[in-house]
GROMACS .gro file of C-alpha atoms in nm:
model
  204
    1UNK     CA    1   0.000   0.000   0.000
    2UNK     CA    2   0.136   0.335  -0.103
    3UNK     CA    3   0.168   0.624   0.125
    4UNK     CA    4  -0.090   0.791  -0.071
    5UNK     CA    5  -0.340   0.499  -0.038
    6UNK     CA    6  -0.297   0.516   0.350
    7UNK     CA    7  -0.283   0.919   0.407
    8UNK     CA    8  -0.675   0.903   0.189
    9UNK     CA    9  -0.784   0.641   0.402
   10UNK     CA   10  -0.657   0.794   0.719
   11UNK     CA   11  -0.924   1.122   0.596
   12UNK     CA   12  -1.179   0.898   0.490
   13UNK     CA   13  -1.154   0.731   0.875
   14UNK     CA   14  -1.177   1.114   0.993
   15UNK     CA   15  -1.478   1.235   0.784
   16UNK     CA   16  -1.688   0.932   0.918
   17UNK     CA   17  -1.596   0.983   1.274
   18UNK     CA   18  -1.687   1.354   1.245
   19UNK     CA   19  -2.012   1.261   1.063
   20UNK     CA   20  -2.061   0.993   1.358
   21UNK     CA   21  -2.054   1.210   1.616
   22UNK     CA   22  -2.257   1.481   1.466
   23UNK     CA   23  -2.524   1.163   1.449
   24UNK     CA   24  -2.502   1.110   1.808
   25UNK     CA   25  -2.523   1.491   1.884
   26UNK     CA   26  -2.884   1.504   1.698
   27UNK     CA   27  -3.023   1.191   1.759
   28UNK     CA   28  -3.268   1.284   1.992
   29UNK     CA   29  -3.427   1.579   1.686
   30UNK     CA   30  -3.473   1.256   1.503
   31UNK     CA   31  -3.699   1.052   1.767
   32UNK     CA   32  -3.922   1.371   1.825
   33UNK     CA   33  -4.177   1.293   1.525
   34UNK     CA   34  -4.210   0.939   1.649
   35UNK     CA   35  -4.218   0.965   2.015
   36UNK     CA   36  -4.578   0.916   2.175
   37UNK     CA   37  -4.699   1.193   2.427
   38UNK     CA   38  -4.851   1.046   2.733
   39UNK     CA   39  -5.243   1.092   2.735
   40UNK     CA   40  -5.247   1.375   3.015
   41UNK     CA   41  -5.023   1.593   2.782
   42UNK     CA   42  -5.260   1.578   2.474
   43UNK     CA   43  -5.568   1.627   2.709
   44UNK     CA   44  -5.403   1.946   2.865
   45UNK     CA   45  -5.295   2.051   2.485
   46UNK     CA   46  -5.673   1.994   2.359
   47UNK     CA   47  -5.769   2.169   2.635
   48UNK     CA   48  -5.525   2.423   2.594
   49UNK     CA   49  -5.643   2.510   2.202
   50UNK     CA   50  -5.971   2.513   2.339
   51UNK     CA   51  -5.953   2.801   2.598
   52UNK     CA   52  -5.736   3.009   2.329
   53UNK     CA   53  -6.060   2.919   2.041
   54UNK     CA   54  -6.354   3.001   2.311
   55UNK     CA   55  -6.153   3.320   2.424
   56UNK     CA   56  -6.106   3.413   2.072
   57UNK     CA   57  -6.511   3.358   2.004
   58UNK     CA   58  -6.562   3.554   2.326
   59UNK     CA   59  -6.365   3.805   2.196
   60UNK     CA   60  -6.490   3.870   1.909
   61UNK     CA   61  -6.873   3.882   1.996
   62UNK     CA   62  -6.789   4.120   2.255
   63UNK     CA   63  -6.611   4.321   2.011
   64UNK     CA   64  -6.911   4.293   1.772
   65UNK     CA   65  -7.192   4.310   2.040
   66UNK     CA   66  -7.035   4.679   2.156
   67UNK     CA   67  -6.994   4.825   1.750
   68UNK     CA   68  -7.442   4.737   1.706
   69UNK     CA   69  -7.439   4.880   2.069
   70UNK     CA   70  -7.265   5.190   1.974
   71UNK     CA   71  -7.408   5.210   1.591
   72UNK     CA   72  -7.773   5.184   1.772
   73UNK     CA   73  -7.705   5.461   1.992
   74UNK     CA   74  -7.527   5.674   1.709
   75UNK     CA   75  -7.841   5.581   1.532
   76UNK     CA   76  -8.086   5.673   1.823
   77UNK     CA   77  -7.908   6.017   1.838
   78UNK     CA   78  -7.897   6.088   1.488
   79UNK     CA   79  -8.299   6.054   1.491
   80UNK     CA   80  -8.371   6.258   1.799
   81UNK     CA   81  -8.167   6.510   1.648
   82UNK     CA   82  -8.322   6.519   1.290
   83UNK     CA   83  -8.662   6.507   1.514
   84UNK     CA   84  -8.562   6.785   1.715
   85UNK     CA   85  -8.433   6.988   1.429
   86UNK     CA   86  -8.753   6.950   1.255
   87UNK     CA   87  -8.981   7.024   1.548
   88UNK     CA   88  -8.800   7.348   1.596
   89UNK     CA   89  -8.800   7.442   1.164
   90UNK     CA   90  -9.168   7.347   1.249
   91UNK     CA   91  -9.237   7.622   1.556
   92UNK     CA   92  -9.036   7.837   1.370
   93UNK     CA   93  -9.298   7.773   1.047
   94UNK     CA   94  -9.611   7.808   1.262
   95UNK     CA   95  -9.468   8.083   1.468
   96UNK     CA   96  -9.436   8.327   1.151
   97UNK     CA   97  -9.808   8.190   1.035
   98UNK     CA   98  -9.914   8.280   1.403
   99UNK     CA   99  -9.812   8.646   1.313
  100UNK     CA  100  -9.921   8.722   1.033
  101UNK     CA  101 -10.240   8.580   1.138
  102UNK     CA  102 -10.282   8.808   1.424
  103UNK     CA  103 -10.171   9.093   1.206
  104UNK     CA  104 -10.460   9.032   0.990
  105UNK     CA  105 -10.723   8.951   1.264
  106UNK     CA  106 -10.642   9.285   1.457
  107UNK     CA  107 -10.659   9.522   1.192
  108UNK     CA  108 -11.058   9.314   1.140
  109UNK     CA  109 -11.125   9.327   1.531
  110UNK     CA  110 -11.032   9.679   1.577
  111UNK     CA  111 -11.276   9.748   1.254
  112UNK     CA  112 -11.546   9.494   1.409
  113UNK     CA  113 -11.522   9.272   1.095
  114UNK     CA  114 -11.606   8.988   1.247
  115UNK     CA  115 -11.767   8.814   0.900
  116UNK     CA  116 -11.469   8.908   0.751
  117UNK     CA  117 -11.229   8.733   1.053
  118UNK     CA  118 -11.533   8.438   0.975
  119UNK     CA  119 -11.369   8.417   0.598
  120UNK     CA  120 -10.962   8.407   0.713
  121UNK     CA  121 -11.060   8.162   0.969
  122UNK     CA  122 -11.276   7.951   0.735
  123UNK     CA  123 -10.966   7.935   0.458
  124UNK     CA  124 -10.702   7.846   0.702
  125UNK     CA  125 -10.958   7.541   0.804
  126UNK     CA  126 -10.919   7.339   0.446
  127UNK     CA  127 -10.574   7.358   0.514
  128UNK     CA  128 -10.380   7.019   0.574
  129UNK     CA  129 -10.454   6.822   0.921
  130UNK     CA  130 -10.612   7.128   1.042
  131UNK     CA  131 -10.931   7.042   1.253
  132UNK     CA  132 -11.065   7.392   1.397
  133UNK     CA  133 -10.999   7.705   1.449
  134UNK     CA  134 -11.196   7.963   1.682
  135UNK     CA  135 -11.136   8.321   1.771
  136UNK     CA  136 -11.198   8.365   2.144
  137UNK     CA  137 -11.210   8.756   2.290
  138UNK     CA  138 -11.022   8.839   2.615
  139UNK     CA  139 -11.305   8.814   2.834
  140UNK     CA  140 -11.375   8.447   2.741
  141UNK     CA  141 -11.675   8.491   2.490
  142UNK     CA  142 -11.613   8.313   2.156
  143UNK     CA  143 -11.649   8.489   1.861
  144UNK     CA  144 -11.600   8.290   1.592
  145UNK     CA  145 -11.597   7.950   1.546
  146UNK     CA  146 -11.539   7.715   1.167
  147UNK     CA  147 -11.715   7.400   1.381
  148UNK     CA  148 -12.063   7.561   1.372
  149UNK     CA  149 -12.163   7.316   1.661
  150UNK     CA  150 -11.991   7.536   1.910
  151UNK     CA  151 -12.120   7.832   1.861
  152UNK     CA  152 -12.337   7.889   2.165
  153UNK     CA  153 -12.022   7.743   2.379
  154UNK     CA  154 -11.803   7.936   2.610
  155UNK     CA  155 -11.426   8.040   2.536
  156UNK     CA  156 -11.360   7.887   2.872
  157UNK     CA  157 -11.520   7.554   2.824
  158UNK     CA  158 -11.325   7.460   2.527
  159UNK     CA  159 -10.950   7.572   2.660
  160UNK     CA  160 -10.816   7.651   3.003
  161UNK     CA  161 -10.763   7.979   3.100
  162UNK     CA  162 -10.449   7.919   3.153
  163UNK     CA  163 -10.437   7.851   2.750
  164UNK     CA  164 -10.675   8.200   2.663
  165UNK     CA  165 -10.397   8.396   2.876
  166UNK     CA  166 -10.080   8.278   2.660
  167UNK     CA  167  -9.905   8.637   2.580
  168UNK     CA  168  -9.727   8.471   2.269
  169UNK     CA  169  -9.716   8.272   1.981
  170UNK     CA  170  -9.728   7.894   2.116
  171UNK     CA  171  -9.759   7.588   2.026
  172UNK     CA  172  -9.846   7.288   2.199
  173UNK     CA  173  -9.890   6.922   2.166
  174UNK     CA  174 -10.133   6.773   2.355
  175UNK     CA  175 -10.405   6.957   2.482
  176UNK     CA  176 -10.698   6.715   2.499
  177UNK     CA  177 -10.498   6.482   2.298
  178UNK     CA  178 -10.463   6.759   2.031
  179UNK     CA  179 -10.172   6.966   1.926
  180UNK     CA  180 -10.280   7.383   1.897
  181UNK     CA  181 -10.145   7.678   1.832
  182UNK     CA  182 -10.231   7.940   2.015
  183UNK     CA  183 -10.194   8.347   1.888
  184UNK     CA  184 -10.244   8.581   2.120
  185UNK     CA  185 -10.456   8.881   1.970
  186UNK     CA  186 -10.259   9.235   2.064
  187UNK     CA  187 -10.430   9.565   2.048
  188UNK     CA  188 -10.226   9.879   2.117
  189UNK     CA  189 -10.199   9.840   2.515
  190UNK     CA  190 -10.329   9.474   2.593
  191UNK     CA  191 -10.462   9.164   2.461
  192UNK     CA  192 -10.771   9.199   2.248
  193UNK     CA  193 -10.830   8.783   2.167
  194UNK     CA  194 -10.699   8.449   2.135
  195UNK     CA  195 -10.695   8.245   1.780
  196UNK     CA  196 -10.655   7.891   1.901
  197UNK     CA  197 -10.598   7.651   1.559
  198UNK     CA  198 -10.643   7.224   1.683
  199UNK     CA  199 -10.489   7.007   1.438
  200UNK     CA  200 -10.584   6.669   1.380
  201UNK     CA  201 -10.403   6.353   1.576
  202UNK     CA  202 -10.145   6.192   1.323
  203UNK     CA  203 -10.214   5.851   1.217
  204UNK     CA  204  -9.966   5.611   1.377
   0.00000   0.00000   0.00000
């Protein structure tokens, strides 16, 4: 054997030992895929996926349960203020109709025009959901009337006085089950009348 022959064979015999040891180093990496887990540890893993699944559920339904909870209330807002917007463009509406309403029934008081007052009062009946309207003088006595079947009736038996002695333009919404508006009649130092307008109940 040549000196060649044994110095290759001599490397060869190193190489393998090497690669021998390195065997023995990672044996144990090899065994993991086929060694069995006793029962308790796959229970306590099953259970642990579990918890970390039904936390995750919980979680998230919270999560979503508090966004319809806080879109419903945005939502609940949103309306009462669109409502309350429109009630107050609506006071607003009547409130400049209450004026120029009294305008035009004081300068037909002060004149005595009552059959006159009669026709204003009988137009602003046809309009929309309005039911009645009645002209009632300071002192309680009605004057005019578009329901003809109250016209031997009292001022004071259809409204509270507490109603006939509004000083402004008002509007409320359930008098009898009825919303009115109410326009105070002035004359040059006092109150002169009352124009009281009932509207008919919306349908629900």
């Amino acid at each position: 054997m040549t000196a060649s022959n044994k110095q290759n064979q001599s490397q060869q015999s190193q190489v393998d030992n090497f690669f021998s040891l390195l065997s023995a180093k990672f044996e144990w990496l090899a065994k993991v895929p086929t060694r069995q887990f006793p029962g308790k540890y796959v229970v306590v893993l099953v259970g642990i996926i579990v918890v970390i699944f039904a936390w995750k559920f919980i979680a998230v339904s919270k999560v979503e349960a508090d966004m319809v909870k806080k879109l419903e209330q945005e939502r609940v807002l949103i309306t009462q203020q669109a409502r309350e917007y429109a009630d107050k463009q609506y006071i607003k509406e009547e409130e400049r109709f209450g004026q120029i309403l009294s305008w035009a029934v004081r300068g037909e008081l002060i004149r005595n025009n009552i059959d006159q007052i009669d026709q204003y009062l009988n137009e602003i009946v046809k309009m929309k959901d309005t039911e009645r309207v009645v002209l009632i003088d300071d002192d309680g006595k009605l004057l005019v009337s578009t329901d003809k079947r109250l016209e031997e009736s009292n001022g004071t038996e259809l409204f509270p006085r507490e109603i006939l002695s509004l000083q402004k333009i008002t509007v409320k919404s359930d008098v009898d089950g009825k919303k009115i508006l109410v326009v105070p009649v002035m004359g040059l130092n006092k109150k002169i009348a009352t124009v009281i307008v009932s509207y008919k109940q919306q349908k629900l």
